[in-house]
Coordinates of C-alpha atoms in Angstrom, one line a residue:
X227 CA -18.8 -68.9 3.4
X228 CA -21.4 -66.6 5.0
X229 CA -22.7 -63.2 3.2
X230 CA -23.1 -59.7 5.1
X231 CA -27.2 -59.2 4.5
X232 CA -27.6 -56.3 2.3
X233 CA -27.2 -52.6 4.1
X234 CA -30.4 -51.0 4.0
X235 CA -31.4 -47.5 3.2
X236 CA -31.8 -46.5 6.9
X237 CA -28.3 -47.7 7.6
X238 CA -26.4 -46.4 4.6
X239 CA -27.9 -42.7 5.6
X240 CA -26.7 -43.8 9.4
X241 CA -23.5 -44.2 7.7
X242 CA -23.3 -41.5 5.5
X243 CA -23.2 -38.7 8.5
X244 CA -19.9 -40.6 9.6
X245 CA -17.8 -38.1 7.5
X246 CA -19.3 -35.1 9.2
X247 CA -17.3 -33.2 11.5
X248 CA -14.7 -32.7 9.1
X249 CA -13.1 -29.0 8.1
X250 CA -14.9 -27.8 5.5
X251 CA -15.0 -24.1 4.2
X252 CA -18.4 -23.9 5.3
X253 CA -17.9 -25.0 8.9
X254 CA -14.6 -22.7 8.7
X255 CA -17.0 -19.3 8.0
X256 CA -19.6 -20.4 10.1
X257 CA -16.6 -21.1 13.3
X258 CA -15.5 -17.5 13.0
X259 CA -19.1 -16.1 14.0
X260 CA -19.7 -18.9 16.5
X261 CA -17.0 -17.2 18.6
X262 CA -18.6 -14.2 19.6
X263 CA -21.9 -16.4 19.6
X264 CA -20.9 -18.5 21.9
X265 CA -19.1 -16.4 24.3
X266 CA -22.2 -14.0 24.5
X267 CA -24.4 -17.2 25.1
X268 CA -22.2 -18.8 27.8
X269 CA -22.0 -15.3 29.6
X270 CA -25.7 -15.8 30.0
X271 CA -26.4 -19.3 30.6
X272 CA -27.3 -20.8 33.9
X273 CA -24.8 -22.4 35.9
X274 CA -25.5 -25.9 35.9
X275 CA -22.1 -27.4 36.9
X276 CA -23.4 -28.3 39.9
X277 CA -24.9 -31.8 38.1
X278 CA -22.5 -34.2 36.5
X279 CA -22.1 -34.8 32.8
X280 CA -21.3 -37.7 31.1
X281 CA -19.3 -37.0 28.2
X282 CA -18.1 -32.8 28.3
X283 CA -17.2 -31.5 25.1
X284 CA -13.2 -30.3 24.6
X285 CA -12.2 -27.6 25.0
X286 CA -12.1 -25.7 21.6
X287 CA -14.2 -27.9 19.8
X288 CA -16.5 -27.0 17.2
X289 CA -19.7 -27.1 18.5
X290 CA -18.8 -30.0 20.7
X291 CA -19.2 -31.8 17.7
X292 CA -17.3 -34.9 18.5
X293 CA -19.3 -35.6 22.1
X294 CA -22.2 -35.6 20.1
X295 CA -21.2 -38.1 17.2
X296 CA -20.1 -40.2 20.4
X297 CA -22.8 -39.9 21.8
X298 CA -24.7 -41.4 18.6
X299 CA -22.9 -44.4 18.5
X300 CA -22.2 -44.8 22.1
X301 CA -25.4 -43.6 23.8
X302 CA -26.7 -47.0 25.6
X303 CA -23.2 -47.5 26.7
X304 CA -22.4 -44.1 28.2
X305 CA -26.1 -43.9 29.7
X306 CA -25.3 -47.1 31.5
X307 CA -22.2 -45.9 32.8
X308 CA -23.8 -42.7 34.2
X309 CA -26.2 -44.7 35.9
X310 CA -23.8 -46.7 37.5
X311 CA -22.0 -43.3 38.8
X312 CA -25.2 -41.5 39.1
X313 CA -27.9 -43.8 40.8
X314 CA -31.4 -41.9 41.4
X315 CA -29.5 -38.8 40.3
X316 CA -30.2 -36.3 37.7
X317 CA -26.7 -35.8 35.3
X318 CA -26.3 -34.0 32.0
X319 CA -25.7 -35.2 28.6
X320 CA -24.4 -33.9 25.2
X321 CA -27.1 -35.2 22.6
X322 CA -27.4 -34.4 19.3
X323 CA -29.8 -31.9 20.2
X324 CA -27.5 -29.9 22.7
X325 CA -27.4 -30.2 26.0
X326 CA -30.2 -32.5 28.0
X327 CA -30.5 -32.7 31.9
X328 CA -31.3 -36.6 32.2
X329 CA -34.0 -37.1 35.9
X330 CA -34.0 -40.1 37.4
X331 CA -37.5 -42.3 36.7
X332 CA -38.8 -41.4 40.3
X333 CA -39.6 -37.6 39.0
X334 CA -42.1 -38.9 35.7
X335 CA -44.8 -38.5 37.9
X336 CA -44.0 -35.3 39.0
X337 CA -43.9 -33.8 36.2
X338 CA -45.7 -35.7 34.0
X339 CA -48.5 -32.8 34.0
X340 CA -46.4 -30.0 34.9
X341 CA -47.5 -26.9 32.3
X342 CA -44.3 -25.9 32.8
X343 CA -42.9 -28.2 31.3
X344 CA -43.3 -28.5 27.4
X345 CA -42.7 -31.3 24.9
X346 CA -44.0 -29.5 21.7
X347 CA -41.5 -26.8 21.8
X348 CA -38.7 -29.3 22.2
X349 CA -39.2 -31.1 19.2
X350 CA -40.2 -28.3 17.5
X351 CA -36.9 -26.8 18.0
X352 CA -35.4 -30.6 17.5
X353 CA -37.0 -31.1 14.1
X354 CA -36.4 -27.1 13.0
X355 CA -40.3 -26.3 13.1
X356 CA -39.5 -23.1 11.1
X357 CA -37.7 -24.4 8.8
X358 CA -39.4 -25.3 4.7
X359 CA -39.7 -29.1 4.5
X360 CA -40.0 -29.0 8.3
X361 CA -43.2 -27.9 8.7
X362 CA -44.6 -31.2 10.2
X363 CA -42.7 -30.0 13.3
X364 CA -44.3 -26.1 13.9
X365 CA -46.0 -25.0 16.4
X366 CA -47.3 -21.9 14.2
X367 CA -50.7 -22.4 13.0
X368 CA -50.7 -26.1 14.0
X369 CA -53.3 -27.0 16.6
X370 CA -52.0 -29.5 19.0
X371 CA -55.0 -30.0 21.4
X372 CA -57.1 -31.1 17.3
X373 CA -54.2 -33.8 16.8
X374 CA -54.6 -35.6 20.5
X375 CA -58.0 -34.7 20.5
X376 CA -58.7 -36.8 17.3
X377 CA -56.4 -39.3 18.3
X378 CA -57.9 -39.9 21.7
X379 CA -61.2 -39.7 20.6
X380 CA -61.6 -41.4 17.2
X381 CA -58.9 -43.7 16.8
X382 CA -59.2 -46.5 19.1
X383 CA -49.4 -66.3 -0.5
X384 CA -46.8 -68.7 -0.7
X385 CA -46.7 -71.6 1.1
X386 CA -42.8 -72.1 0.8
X387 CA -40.5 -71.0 3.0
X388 CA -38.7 -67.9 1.7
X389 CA -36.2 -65.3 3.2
X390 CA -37.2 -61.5 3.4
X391 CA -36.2 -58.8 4.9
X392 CA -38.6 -58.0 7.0
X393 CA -39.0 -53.9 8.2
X394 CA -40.3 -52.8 4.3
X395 CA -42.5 -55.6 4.5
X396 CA -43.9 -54.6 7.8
X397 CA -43.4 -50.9 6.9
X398 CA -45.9 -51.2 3.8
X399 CA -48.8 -53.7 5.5
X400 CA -49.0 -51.1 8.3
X401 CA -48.9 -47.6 6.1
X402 CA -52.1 -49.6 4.1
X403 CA -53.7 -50.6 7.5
X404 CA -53.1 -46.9 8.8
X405 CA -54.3 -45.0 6.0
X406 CA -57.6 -47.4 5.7
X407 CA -58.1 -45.9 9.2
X408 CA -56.6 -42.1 8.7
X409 CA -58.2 -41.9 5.2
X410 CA -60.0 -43.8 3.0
X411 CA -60.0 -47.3 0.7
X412 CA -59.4 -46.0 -1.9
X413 CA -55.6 -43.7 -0.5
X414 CA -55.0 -46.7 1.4
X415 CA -54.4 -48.3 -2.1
X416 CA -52.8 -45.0 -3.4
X417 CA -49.1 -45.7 -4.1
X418 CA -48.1 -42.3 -4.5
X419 CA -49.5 -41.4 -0.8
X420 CA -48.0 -44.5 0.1
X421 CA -44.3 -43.7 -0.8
X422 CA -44.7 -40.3 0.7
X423 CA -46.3 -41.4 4.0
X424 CA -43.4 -44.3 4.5
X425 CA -40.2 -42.0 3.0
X426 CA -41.1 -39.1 4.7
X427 CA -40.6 -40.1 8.4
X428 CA -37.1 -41.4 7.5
X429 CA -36.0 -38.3 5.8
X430 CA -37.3 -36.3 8.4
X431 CA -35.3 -37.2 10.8
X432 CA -31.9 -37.7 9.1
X433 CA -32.4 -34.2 7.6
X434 CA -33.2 -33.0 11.2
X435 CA -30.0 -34.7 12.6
X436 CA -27.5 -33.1 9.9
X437 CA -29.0 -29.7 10.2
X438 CA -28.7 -30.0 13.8
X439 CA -24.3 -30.3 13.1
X440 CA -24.5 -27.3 12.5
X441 CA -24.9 -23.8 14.9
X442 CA -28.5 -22.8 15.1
X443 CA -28.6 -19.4 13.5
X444 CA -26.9 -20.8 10.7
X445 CA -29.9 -23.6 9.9
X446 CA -32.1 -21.0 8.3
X447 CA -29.3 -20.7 5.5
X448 CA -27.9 -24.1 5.3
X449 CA -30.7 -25.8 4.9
X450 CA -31.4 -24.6 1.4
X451 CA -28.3 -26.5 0.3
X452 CA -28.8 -29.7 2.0
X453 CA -30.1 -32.8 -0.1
X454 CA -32.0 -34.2 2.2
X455 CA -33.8 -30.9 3.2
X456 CA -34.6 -30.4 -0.4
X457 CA -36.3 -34.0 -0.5
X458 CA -37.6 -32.9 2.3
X459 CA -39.5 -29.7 1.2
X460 CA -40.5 -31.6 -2.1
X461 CA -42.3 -34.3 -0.3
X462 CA -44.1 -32.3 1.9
X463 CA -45.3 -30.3 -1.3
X464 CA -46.5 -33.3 -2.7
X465 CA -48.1 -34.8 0.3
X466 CA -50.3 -31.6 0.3
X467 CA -50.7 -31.6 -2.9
X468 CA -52.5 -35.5 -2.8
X469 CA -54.6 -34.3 0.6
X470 CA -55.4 -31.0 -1.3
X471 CA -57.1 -33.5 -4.3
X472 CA -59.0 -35.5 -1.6
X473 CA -60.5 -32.4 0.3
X474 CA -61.8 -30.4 -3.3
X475 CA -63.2 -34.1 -4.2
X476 CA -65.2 -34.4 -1.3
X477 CA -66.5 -31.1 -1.0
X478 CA -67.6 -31.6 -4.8
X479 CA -69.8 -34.6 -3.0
X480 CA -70.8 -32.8 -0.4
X481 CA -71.9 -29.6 -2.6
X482 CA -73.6 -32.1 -5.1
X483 CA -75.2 -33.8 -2.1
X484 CA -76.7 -30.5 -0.8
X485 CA -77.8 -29.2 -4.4
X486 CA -80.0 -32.3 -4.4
X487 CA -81.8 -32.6 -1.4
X488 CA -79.7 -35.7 -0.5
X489 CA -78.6 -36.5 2.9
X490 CA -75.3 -34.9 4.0
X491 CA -72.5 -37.8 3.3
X492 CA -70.4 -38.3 6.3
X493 CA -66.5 -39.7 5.8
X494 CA -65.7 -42.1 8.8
X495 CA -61.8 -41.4 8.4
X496 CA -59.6 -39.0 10.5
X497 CA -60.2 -36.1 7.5
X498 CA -63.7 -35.9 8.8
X499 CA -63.1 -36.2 12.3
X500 CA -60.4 -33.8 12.1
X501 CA -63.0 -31.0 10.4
X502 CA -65.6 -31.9 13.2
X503 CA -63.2 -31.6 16.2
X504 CA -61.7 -28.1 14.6
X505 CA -65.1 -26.9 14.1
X506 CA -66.2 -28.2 17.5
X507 CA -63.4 -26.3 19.2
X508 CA -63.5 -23.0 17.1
X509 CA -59.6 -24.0 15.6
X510 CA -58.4 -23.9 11.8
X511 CA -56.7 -26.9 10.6
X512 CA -54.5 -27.5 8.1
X513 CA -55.4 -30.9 6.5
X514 CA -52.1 -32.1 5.0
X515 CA -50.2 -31.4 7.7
X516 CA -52.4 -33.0 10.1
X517 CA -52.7 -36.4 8.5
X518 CA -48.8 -36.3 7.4
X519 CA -48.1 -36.0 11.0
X520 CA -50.8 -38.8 12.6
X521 CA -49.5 -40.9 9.6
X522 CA -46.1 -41.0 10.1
X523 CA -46.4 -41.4 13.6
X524 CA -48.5 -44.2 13.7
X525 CA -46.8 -46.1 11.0
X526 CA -43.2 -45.8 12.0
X527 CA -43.7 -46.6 15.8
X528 CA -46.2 -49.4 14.8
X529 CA -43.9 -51.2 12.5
X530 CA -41.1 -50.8 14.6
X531 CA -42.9 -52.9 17.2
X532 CA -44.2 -55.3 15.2
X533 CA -41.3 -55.9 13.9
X534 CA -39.6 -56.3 17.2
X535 CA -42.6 -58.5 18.4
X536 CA -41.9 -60.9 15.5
X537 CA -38.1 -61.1 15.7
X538 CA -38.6 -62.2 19.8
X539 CA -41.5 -64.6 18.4
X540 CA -38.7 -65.7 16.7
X541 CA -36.5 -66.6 19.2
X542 CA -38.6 -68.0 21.4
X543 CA -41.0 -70.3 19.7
X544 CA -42.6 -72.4 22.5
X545 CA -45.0 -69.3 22.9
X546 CA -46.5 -69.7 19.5
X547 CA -48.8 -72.0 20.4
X548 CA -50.1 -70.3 23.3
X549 CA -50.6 -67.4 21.5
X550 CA -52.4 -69.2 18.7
X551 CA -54.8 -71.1 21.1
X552 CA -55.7 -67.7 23.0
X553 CA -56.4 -66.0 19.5
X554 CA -58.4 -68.4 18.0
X555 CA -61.1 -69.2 21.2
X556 CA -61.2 -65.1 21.7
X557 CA -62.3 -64.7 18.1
X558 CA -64.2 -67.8 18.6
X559 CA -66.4 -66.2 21.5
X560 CA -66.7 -63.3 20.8
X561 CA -65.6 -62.4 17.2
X562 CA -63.4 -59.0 16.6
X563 CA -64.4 -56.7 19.3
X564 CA -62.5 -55.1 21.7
X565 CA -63.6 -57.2 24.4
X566 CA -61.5 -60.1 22.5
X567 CA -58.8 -58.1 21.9
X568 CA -58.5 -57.4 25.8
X569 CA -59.0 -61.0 26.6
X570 CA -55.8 -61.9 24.3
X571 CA -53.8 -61.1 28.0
X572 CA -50.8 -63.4 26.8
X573 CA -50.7 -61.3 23.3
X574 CA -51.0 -58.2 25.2
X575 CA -48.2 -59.3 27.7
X576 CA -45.8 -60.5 24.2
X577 CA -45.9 -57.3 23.0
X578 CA -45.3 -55.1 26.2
X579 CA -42.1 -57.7 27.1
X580 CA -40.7 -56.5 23.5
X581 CA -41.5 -52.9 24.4
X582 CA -40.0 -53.2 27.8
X583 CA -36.4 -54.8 26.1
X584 CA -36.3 -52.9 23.0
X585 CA -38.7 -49.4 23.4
X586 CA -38.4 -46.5 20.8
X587 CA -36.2 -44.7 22.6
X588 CA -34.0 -45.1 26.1
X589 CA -35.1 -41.7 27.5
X590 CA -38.5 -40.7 27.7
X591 CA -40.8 -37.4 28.5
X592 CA -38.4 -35.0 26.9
X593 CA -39.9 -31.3 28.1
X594 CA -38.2 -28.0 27.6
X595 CA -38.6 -25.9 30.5
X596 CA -41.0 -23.3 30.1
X597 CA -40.4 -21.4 33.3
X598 CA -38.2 -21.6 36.6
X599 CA -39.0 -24.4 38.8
X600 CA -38.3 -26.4 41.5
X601 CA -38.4 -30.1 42.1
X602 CA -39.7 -31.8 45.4
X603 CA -36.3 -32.8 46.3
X604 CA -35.3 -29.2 46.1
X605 CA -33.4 -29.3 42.3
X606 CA -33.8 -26.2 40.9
X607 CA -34.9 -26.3 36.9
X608 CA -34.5 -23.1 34.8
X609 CA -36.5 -22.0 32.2
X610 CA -35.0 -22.9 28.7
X611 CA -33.8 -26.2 29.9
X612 CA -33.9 -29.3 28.3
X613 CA -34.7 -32.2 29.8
X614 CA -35.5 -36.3 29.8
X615 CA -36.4 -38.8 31.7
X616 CA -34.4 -42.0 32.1
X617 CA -35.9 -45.3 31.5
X618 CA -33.3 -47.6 32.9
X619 CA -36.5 -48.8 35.4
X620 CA -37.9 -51.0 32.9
X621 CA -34.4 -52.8 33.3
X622 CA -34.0 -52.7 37.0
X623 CA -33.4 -55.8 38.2
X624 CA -35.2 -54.7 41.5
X625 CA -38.3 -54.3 39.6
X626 CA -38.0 -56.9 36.8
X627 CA -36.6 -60.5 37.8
X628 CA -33.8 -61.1 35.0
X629 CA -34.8 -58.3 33.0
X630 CA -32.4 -59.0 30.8
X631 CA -34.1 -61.2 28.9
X632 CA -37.1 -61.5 27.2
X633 CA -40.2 -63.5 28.8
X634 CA -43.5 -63.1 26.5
X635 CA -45.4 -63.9 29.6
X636 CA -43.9 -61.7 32.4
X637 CA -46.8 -59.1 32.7
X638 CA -49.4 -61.7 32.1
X639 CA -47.9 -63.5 35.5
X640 CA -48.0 -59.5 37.1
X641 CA -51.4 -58.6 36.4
X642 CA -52.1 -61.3 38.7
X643 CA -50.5 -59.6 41.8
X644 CA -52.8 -57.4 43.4
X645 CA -52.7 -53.6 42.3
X646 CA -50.8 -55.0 39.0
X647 CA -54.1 -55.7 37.1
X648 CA -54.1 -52.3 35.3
X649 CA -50.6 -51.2 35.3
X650 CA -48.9 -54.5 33.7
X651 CA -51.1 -53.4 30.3
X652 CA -49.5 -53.0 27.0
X653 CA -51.8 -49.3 27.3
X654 CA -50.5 -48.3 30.5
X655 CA -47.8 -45.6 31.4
X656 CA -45.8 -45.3 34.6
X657 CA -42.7 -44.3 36.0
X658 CA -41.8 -47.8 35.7
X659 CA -42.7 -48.2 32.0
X660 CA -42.1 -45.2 29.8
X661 CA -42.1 -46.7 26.4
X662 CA -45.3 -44.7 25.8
X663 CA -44.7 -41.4 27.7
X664 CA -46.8 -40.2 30.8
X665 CA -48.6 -37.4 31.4
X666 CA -50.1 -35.3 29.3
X667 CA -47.8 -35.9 26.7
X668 CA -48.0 -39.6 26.6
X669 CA -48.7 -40.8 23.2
X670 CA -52.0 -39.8 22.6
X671 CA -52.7 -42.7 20.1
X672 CA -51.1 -45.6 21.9
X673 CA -54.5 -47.1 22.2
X674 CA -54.9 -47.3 18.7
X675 CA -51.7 -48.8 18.6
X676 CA -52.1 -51.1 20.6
X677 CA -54.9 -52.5 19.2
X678 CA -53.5 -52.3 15.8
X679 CA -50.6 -54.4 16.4
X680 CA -52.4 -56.6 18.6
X681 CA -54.5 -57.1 15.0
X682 CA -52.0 -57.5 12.7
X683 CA -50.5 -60.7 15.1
X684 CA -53.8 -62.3 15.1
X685 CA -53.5 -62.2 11.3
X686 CA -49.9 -63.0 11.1
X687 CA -49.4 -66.0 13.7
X688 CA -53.0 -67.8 12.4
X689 CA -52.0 -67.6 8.7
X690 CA -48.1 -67.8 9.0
X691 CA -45.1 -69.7 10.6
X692 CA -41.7 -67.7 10.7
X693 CA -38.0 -68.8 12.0
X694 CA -34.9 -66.5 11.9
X695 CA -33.4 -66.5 8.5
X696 CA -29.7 -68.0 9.0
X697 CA -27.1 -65.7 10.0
X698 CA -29.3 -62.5 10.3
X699 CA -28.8 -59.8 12.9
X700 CA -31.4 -59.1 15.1
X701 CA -29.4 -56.0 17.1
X702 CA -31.3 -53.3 17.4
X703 CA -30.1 -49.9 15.3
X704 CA -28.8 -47.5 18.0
X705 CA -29.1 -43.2 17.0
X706 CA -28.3 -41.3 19.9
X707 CA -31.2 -42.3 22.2
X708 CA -33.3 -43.3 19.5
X709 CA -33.6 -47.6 19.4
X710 CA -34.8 -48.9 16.1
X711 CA -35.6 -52.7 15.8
X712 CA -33.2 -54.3 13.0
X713 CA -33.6 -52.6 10.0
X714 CA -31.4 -55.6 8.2
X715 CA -33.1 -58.2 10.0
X716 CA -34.4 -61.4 7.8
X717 CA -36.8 -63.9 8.7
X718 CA -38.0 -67.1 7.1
X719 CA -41.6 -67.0 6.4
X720 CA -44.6 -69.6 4.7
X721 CA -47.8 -69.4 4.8
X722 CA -49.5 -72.2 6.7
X723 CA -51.0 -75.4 5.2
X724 CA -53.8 -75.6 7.9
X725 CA -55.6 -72.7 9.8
X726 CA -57.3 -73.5 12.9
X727 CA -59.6 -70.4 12.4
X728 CA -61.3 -68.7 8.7
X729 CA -59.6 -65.4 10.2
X730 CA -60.6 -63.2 7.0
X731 CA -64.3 -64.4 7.2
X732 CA -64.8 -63.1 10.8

């Protein structure tokens, strides 16, 4: 008799917004001033009923709250259908963020750089930027060009064989490796910063996803009797407050430094380079909310992919050894340097397969419009739009020979092909691949990704053999477009007997 593996946190909260949607005295109120709301708003809206959409609200329904929750749980199926109806073409959708106008991948380029159109105020408005406990999210007094600048810049024991579950496992070796990098030794080890750094993330964006159910000029209010908005606001509190400790202790250094006639003592962590970069480019910056964002964007993604990586490992264990071999005469030659980690092209080419099956989301480049403009092939975009762009490319059969299934060494066998050599890279971004963004907006630490994930494998396929626990699902978690490697997945893991390679020494 088989068992159902335990329901994690991540799915229970999935599972909890299930019984939204329901009449309730609040939603009652709220309906009577929607009316006039909505009336007034549809009066003035642009007509966009010349493009298609997928899945159009009832008539009469509140909010066109049941499209949406369908559109949750249904998204990769209905995108796939809209594709099938729509090739090349741009159609709308009902997400749980309103209503998005989905372009076809042929457009990324186009307006990948395009300063009209604007990713931060989407998911500022997505996430409730003004909001308390949202604050990660705001535009106001938040210096976006410090966060990519740093990022760009500054950034790049058992030997048994056990079952565990492995996302928290992942989750906590990457929030350690992260805040090594972000901060210091001594909060990498901080369990308190910890918690906050890996909680926070999830929070965030279940919080943001019930306050969106309900009418916009209602989230102001609601939000103050919300649960999760209260952990919310508490946890950003706290995160400042453990930042706030860090900052006065090192200016206490610094001061005592200067008092003496000592060197000044520099801090080789993102605190420091985010003072130098803010003083550099005349900007304030507010130091808890900068590292709660670079954290929680780095650790999230990475452990979501690493995680993915090692469930395909998983299922397809003839590479292993491959992988193993490249690792170990890299490190060999040239020790860890980036060169080596460049010359691991098989690793590189594992990882970018998993991204190119299973990426974070299945629409990229969300924008919001910031004024009227039109499109080479004469579509018309108005300002205040929201839009995506599909990534059904990375699974077009006329790009990507069965691209259905997973093959560790398909980009390794394209950077071969002439004009491929760059563009088959885990770090590169195309029309074609959009698991990172393009443009502008492309995620401006995917090099530091990269290379921490690639670093983290090296580590876990020299000191440890893993299998697929029985019975455990490997199906990715679906939220509207959002794709989330298995938060219930188990694997079998021991340490190995023998090591090729002293891996730690190095």
């Amino acid at each position: 008799m088989t068992t159902k593996p335990p329901i994690s946190w991540l799915t229970q909260q999935s599972q909890a917004l299930d019984g939204y949607g329901q009449p309730t005295l609040v939603y009652f109120i709220l309906s009577l001033i929607t009316i006039v709301v909505t009336v007034t708003l549809r009066l003035s809206k642009f007509d966009t009923n010349q493009v298609p959409i997928i899945n159009p609200g009832k008539r009469f329904s509140w909010y066109n709250l049941e499209a949406k929750r369908v559109f949750l749980t249904r998204s990769r199926t209905l995108m796939t259908n809209a594709r099938a109806l729509y090739p090349k073409q741009p159609f709308r959708v009902l997400m749980d963020v309103g209503e998005v106008l989905v372009l076809p991948h042929d457009l990324a380029d186009e307006i990948r750089n395009d300063p009209n159109m604007d990713f931060f105020l989407c998911s500022s408005q997505d996430l409730h930027g003004d909001i308390p406990g949202f604050e990660l999210s705001s535009l106001k007094g938040f210096n976006i060009p410090l966060v990519q600048a740093v990022t760009r810049k500054q950034l790049t024991k058992s030997r048994d064989w056990r079952d565990i579950m492995i996302k928290p496992v992942l989750l906590d070796v990457v929030a350690r490796l992260s805040s090594r990098v972000f901060l210091s030794e001594k909060l990498c080890r901080n369990n308190e910063w910890l918690q906050i750094i890996k909680e926070y993330t999830i929070n965030l964006f279940f919080a943001a996803l019930e306050l969106r159910l309900y009418p916009r000029f209602s989230r102001k209010v609601v939000h103050w009797f919300l649960p999760k908005c209260k952990m919310l606001r508490a946890q950003f509190a706290e995160a400042r407050r453990v930042i706030t400790l860090v900052i006065e202790e090192r200016r206490r250094i610094k001061q005592a430094n200067r008092a003496a006639g000592r060197p000044a003592l520099e801090f080789n962590d993102a605190l420091e380079w985010a003072e130098n970069e803010a003083e550099a480019m005349g900007v304030p910056c507010d130091e808890a909310k900068f590292q709660l964002m670079i954290s929680i964007a780095a650790i999230h993604t990475t452990t979501d992919l690493l995680e993915q990586v090692m469930l395909d490992l998983a299922q397809h264990p003839g590479i292993l050894q491959p992988l193993q071999e490249e690792i170990i005469q890299s490190l060999r030659n040239s020790g860890w340097k980036k060169t080596s980690l460049y010359n691991m092209k098989l690793l590189d080419s594992v990882i970018k397969e998993s991204q190119r099956m299973k990426p974070a989301a299945i629409t990229s480049m969300r924008r919001m419009v910031k004024e009227d403009t039109t499109l080479s092939n004469g579509f018309r975009l108005k300002k205040g739009m929201r839009i995506d762009v599909d990534s059904c490319r990375m699974w077009d059969p006329e790009l990507h020979e069965n691209p259905d299934q997973w093959h560790g060494d398909r980009f390794l066998k394209l950077r071969s092909e002439q004009r491929k050599e760059n563009t088959a890279q885990l770090v590169s971004t195309s029309p074609d691949h959009l698991a990172f963004g393009h443009g502008q907006h492309a995620c401006p630490g995917h090099f530091f990704a990269a290379n921490e994930v690639k670093i983290a494998l090296c580590h876990l396929l020299i000191k440890y053999d893993w299998k697929l626990a029985p019975g455990t699902d490997v199906t990715p978690f679906m939220m509207g477009v959002a794709a989330v490697a298995s938060p219930i997945a188990k694997l079998s893991i021991c340490r190995r007997h023998e090591m090729e390679l002293d891996i730690d020494s190095m």
